[in-house]
CSV table of C-alpha atoms and ligand atoms in Angstrom, one decimal:
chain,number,residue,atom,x,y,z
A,1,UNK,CA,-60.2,26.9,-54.4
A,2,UNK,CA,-56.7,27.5,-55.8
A,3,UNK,CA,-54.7,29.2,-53.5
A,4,UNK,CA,-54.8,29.2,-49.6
A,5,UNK,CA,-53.3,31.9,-47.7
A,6,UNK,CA,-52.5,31.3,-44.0
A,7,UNK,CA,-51.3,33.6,-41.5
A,8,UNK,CA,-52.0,34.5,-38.0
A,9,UNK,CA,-52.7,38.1,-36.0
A,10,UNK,CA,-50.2,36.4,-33.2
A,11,UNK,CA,-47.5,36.4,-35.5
A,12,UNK,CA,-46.4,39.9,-35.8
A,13,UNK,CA,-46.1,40.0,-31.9
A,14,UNK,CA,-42.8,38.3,-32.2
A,15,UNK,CA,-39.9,41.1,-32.0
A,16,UNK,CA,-36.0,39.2,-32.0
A,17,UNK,CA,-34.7,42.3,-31.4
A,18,UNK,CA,-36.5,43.1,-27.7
A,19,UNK,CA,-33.4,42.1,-26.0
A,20,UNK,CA,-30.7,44.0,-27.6
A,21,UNK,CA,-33.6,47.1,-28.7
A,22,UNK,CA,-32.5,47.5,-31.5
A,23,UNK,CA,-34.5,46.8,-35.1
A,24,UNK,CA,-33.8,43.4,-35.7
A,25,UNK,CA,-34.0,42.8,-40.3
A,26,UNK,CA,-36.9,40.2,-39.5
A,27,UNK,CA,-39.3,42.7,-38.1
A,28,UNK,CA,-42.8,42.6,-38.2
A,29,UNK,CA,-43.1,45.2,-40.4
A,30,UNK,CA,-42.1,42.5,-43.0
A,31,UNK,CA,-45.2,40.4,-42.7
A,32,UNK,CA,-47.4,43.2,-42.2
A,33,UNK,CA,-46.5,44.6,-45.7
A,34,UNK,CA,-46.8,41.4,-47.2
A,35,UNK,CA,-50.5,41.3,-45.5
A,36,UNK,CA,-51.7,44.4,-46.4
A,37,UNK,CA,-50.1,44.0,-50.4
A,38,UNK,CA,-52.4,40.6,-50.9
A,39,UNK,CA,-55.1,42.1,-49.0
A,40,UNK,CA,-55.4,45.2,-51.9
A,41,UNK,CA,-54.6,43.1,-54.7
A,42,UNK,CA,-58.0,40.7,-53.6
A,43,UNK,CA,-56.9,38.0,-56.0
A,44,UNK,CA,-59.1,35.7,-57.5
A,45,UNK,CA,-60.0,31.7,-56.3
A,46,UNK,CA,-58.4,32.8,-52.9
A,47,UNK,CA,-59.3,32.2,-49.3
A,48,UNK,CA,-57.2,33.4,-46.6
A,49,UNK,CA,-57.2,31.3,-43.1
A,50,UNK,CA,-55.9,33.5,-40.2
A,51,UNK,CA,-55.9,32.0,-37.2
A,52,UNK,CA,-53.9,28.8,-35.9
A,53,UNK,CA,-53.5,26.8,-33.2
A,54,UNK,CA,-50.2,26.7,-31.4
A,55,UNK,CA,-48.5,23.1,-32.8
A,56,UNK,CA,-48.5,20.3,-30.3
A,57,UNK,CA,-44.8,19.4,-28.6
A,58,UNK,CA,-45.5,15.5,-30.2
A,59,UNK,CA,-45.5,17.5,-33.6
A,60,UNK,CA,-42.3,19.0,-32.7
A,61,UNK,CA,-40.6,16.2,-31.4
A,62,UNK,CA,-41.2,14.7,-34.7
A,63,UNK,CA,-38.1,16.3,-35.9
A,64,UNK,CA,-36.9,18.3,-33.1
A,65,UNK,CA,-34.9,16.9,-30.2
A,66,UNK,CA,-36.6,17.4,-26.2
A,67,UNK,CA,-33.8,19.4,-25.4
A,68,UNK,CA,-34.4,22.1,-28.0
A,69,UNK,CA,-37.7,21.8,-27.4
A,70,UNK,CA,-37.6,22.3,-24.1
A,71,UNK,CA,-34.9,25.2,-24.3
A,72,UNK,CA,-37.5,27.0,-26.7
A,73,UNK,CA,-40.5,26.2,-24.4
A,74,UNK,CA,-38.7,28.1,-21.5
A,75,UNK,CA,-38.3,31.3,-23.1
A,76,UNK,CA,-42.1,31.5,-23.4
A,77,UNK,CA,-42.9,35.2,-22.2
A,78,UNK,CA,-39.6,35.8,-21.8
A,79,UNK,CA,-36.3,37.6,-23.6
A,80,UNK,CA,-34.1,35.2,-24.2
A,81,UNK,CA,-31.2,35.1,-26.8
A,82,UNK,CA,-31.4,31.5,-28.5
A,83,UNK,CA,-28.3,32.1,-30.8
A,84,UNK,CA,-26.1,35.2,-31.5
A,85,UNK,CA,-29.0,36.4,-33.9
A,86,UNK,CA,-31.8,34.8,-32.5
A,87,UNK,CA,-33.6,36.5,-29.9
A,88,UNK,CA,-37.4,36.3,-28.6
A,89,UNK,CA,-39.6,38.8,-26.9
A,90,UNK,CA,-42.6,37.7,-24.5
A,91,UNK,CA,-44.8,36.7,-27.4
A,92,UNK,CA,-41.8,35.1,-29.6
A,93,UNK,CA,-42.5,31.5,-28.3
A,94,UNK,CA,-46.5,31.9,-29.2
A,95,UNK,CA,-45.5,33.1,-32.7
A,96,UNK,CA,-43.0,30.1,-33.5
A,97,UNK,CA,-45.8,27.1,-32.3
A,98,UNK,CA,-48.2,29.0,-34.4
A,99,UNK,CA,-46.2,29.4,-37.2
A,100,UNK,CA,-45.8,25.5,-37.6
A,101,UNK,CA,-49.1,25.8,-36.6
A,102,UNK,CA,-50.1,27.0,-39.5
A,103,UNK,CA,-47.6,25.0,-42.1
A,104,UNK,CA,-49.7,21.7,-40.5
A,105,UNK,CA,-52.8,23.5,-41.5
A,106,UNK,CA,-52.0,24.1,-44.9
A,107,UNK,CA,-50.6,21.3,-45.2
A,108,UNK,CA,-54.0,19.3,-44.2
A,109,UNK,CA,-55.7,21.7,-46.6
A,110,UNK,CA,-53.3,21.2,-50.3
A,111,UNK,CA,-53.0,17.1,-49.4
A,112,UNK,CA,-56.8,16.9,-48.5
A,113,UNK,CA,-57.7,18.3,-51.1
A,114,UNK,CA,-59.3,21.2,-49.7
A,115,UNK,CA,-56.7,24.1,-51.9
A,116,UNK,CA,-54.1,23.0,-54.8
A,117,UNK,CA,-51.8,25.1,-53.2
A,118,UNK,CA,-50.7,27.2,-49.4
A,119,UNK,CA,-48.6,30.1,-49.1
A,120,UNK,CA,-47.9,30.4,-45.5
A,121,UNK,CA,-47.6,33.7,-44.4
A,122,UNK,CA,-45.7,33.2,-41.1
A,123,UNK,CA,-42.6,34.5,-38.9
A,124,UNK,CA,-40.5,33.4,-37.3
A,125,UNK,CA,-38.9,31.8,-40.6
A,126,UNK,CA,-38.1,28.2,-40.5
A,127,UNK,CA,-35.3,26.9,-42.5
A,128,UNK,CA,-32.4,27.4,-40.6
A,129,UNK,CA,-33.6,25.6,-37.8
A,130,UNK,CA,-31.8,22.1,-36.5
A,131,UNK,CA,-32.7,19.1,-35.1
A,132,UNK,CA,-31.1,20.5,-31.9
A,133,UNK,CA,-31.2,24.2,-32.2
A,134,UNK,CA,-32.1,27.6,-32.8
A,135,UNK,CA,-30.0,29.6,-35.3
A,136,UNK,CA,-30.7,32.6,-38.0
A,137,UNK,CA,-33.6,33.8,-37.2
A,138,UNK,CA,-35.4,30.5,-37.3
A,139,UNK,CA,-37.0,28.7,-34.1
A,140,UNK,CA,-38.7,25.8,-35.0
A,141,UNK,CA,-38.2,23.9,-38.9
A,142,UNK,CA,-41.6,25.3,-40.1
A,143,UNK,CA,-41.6,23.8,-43.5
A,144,UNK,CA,-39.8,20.6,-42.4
A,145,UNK,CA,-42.4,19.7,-39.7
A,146,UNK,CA,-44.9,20.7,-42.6
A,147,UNK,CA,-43.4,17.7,-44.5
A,148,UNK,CA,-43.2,15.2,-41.5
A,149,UNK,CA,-46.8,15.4,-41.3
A,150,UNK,CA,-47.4,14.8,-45.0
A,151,UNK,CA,-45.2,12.0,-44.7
A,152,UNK,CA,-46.2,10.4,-41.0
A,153,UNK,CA,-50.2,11.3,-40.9
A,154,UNK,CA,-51.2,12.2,-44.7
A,155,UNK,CA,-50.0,9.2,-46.8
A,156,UNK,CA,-47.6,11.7,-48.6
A,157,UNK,CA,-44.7,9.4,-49.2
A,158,UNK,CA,-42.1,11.8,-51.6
A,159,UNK,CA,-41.7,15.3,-51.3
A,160,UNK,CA,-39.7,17.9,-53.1
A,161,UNK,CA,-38.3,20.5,-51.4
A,162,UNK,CA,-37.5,24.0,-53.4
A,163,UNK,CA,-35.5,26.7,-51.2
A,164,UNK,CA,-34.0,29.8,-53.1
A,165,UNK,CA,-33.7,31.7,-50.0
A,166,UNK,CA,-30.8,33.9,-50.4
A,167,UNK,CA,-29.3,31.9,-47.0
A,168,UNK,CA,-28.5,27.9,-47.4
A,169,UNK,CA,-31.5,26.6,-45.8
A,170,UNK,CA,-29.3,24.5,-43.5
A,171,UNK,CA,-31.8,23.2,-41.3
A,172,UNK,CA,-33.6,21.5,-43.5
A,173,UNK,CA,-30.9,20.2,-45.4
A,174,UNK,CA,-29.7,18.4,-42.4
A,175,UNK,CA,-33.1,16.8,-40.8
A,176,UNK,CA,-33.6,15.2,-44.5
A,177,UNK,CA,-29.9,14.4,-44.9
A,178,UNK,CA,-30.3,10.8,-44.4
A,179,UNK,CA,-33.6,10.2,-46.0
A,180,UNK,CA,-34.7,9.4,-49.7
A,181,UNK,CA,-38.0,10.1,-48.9
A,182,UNK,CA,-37.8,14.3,-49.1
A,183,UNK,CA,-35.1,15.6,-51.7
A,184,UNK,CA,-34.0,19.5,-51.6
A,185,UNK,CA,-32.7,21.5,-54.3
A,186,UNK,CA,-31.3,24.9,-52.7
A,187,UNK,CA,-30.0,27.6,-54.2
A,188,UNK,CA,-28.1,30.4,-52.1
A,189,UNK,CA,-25.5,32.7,-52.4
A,190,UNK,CA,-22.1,31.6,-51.8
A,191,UNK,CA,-20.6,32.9,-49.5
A,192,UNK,CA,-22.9,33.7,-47.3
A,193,UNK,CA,-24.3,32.2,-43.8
A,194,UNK,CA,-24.6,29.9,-42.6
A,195,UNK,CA,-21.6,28.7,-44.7
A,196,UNK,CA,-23.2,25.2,-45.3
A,197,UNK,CA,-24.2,24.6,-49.2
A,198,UNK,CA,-21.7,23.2,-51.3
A,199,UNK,CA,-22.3,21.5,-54.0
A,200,UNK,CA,-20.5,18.0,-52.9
A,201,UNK,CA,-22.8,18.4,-49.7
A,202,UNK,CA,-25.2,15.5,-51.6
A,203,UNK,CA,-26.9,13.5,-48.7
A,204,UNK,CA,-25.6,10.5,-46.7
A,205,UNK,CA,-26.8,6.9,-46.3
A,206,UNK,CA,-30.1,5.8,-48.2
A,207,UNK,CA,-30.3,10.2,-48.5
A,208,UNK,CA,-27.5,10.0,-50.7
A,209,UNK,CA,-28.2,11.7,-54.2
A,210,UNK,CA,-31.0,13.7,-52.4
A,211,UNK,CA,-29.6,16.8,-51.4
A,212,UNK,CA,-28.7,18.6,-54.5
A,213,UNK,CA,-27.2,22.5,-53.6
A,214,UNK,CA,-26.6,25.2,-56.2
A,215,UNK,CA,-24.3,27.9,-54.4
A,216,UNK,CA,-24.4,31.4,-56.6
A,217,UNK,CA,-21.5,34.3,-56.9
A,218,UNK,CA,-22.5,37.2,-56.0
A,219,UNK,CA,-24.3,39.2,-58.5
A,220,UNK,CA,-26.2,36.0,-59.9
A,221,UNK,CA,-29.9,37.2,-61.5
A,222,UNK,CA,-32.8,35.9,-62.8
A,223,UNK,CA,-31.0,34.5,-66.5
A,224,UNK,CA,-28.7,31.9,-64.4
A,225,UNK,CA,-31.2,31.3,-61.4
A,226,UNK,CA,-33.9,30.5,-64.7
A,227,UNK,CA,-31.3,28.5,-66.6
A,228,UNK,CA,-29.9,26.7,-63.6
A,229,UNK,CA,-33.7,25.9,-62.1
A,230,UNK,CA,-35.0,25.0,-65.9
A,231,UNK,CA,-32.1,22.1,-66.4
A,232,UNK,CA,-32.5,20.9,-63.0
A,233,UNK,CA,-36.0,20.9,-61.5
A,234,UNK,CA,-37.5,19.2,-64.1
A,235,UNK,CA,-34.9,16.3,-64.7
A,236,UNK,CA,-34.9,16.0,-61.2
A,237,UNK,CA,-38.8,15.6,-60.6
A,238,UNK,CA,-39.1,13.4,-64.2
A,239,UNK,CA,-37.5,10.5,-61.5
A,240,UNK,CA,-38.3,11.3,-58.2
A,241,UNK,CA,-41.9,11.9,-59.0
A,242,UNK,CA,-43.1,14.0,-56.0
A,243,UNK,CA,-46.3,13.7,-54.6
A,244,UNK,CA,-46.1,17.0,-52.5
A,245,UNK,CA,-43.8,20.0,-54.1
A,246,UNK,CA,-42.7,22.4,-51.1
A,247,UNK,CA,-40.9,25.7,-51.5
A,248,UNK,CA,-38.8,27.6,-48.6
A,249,UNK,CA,-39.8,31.1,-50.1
A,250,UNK,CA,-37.1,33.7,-49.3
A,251,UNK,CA,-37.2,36.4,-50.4
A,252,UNK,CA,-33.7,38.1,-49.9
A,253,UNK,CA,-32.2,37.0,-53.2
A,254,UNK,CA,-34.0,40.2,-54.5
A,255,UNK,CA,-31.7,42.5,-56.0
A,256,UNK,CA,-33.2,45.6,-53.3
A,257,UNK,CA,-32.8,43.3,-50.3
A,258,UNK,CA,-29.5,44.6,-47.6
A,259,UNK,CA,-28.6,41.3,-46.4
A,260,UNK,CA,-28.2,39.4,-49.6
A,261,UNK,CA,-25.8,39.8,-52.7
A,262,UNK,CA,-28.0,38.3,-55.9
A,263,UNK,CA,-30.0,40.0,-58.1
A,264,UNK,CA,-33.3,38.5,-59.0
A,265,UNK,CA,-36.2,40.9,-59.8
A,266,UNK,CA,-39.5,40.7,-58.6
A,267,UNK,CA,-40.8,38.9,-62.0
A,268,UNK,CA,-37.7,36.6,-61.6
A,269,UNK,CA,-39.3,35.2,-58.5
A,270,UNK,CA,-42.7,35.1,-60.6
A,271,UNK,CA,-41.0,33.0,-63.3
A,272,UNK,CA,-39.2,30.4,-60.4
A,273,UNK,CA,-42.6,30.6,-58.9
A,274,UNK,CA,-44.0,29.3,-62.6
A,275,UNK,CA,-41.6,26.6,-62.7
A,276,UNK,CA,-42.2,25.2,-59.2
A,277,UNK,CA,-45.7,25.1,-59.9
A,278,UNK,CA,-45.2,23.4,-63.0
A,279,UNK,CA,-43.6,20.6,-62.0
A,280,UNK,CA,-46.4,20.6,-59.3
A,281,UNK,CA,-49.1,20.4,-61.9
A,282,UNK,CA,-47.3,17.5,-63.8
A,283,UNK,CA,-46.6,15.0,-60.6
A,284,UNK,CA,-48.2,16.1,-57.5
A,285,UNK,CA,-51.9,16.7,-58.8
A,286,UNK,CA,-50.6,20.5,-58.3
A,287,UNK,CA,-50.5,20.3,-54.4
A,288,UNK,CA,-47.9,22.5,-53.0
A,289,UNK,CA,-47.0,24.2,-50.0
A,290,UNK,CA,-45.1,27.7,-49.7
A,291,UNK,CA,-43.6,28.8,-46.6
A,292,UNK,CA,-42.0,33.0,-46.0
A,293,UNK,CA,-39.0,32.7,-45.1
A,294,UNK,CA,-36.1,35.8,-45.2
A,295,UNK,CA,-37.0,38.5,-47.6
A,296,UNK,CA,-35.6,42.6,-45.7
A,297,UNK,CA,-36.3,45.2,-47.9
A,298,UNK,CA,-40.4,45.5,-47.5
A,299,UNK,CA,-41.3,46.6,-50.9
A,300,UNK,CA,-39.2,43.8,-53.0
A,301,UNK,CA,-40.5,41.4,-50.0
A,302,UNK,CA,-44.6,42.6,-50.3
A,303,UNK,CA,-44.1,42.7,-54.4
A,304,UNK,CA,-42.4,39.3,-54.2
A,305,UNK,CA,-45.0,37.7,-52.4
A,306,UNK,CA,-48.0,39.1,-54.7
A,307,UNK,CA,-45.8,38.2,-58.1
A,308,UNK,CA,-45.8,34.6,-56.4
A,309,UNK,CA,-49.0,34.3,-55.1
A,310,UNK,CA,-50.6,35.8,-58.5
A,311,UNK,CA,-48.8,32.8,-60.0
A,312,UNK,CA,-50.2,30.3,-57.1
A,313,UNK,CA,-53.9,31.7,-57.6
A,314,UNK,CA,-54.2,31.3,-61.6
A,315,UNK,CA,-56.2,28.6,-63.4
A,316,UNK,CA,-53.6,27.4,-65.3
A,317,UNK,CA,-50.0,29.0,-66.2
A,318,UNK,CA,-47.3,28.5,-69.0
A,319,UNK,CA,-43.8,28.5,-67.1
A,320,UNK,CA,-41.5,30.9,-69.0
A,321,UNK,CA,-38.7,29.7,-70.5
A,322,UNK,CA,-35.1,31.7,-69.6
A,323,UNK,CA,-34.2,34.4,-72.2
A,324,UNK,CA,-30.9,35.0,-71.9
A,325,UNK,CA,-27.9,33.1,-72.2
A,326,UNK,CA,-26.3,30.9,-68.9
A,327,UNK,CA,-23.0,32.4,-68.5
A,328,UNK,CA,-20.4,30.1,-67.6
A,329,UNK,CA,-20.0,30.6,-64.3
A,330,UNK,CA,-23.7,29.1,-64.2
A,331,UNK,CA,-22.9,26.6,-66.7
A,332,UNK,CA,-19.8,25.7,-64.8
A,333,UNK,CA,-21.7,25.3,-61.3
A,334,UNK,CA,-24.2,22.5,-63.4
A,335,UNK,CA,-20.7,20.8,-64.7
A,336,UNK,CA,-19.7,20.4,-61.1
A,337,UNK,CA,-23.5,19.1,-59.9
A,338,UNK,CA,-23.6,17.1,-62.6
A,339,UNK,CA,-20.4,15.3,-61.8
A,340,UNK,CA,-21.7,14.7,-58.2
A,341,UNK,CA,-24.6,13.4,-58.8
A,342,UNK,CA,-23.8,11.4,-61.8
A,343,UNK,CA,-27.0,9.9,-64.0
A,344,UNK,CA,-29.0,9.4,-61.2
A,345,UNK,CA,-31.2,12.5,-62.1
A,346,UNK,CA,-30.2,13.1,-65.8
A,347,UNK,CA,-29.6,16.1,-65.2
A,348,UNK,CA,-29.2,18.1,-69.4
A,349,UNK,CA,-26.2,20.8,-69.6
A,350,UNK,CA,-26.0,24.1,-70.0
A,351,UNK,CA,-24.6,25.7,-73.3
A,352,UNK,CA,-23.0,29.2,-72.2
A,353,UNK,CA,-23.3,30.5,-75.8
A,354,UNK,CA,-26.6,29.4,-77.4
A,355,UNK,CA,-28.6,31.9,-75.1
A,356,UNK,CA,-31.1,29.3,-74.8
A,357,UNK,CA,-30.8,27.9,-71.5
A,358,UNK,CA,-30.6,24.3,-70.9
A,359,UNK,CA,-30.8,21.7,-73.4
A,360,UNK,CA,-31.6,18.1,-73.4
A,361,UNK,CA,-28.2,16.6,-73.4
A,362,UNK,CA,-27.6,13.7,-70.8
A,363,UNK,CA,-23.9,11.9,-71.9
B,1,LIG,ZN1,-32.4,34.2,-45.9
């Protein structure tokens, strides 16, 4: 089987916005749309797991400190407000176990062999999560803990992390900080929250050189996000050689979503989808692991998703290559990663004004 689909019914019971009433962006209108949009299109080498056990506290303390732990745990079936925009309702604290419930599943099934790939369908999101705290949505690190367990029970020992949420995925920027063992690229839309993101933010300690950020203008689309991806994603795995590729999958860089300010399309996400994947196929025996994460307006989130998971389910794929021309503002932003990060990666330039993208340059 290709492509593993996980969700969970227990998941759209979660409502942050029971405390203030008011309709909170992550709704569960949001998943539900993405459900019934893969459940139409009935792709092909599919199966769809959809229900989960809540993930054990052990699993959580993994990366999580007792005291968040505990602070989350006592909000169970109650409304309690974690963070200025992170609330729960009764059924909040169910949903956020077995939505890293669910990322250890799918991650059992892509490393075991089981599926090439997971898309976890799952809310609350993830990524903004800390070691010690709730924050943007996010209750627990989903994709983080995903990881940990590739890494403590699975004999995964590298992983690549991929997060072009519109929103710095802070959280798990800062539980792999110090680490060489898990490297995240993230792109994001500067400014924009959390703040965090910049492109000297490059890892500490043995991490150092494994954090690498890519912070947008506003208005950035699919030609630079392409461009920028296409120079750096595939120097960057050529060295680290991941075992396990894993993608924070937001969805609110789409150029219809209200909180963010970029403008990818629908096939953009299809064509960074592509380019993940590839570098999947070439060093990680094609096993990767997806994770929803933001992603507002419903139709450029349920369209997202399919375009992705289309790209997820096929045989075999040919990652496009960008079509239009960097513009220097791009071409600038890899000048300055480039200068942080030195030849570590080997990381080619980008030529404003050949319109071909990235090219093969190292000096
Ligand atoms: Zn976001």
């Amino acid at each position: 089987m290709s492509l593993l689909l996980s969700t969970d019914p227990h998941l759209l019971a979660h409502d942050p916005g029971h405390a203030t009433r008011q309709i909170h962006p992550e709704r569960p209108e949001r998943l539900a749309a993405v459900i019934e949009r893969l459940e139409q299109a009935a792709l092909p080498d599919t199966s769809w797991r959809r229900a989960h056990a809540p993930a054990s506290r052990a699993v959580l303390e993994r990366l999580h400190s007792s005291a968040h732990v505990d602070r989350v745990l006592a909000a169970a079936g109650r409304t309690v407000q974690l963070d200025p925009d992170t609330g729960t309702s009764p059924a909040s604290v169910d949903a956020a176990l077995r939505a890293v419930g669910a990322t250890i599943d799918a991650v059992e099934a892509v490393v075991g062999g089981e599926v090439e790939r997971a898309f976890v369908l799952a809310r609350p999101p993830g990524h903004h999560a800390e070691r010690d705290r709730a924050m943007g949505f996010c209750l627990f690190s989903n994709l983080a803990l995903g990881i940990e367990h590739a890494r403590r029970a699975l004999g995964i020992e590298r992983v690549l992390v991929v997060d072009w949420d519109v929103h710095h995925g802070n959280g798990t920027q800062s539980l792999f900080y110090e680490r060489d063992d898990v490297l995240v690229i993230d792109s994001h839309e500067h400014p924009q929250y959390p703040g965090t993101g910049a492109v000297d933010e490059v890892g500490r300690a043995q991490g150092a050189g494994h954090t690498l950020n890519l912070p947008l203008p506003r208005g950035t689309g699919d030609g630079d996000a392409l461009a920028l991806y296409s120079a750096v994603l595939p120097a960057v795995a050529d060295r680290f050689r991941p075992q396990l590729v894993a993608v924070a999958a937001g969805f609110d860089a789409h150029v219809d979503d209200p909180l963010g300010g970029l403008s990818l399309t629908t096939a953009g996400f299809a064509s960074l989808c592509a380019l993940v994947r590839d570098v999947a196929d070439r060093h990680a025996q094609g096993r990767m692991l997806m994770t929803l994460e933001g992603g507002y307006d419903l139709s450029a989130l349920a369209d997202s998703v399919l375009a992705c998971a289309r790209v997820l389910a096929a045989p075999t794929i040919e990652p496009a290559l960008p079509g239009g021309a960097a513009s220097r503002e791009a071409a600038g932003l890899l000048a300055a990663v480039r200068a942080r990060h030195g030849e570590r990666w080997r990381i080619p330039t980008l030529d404003p004004t050949d319109g071909r993208g990235a090219r093969s340059r190292t000096a």
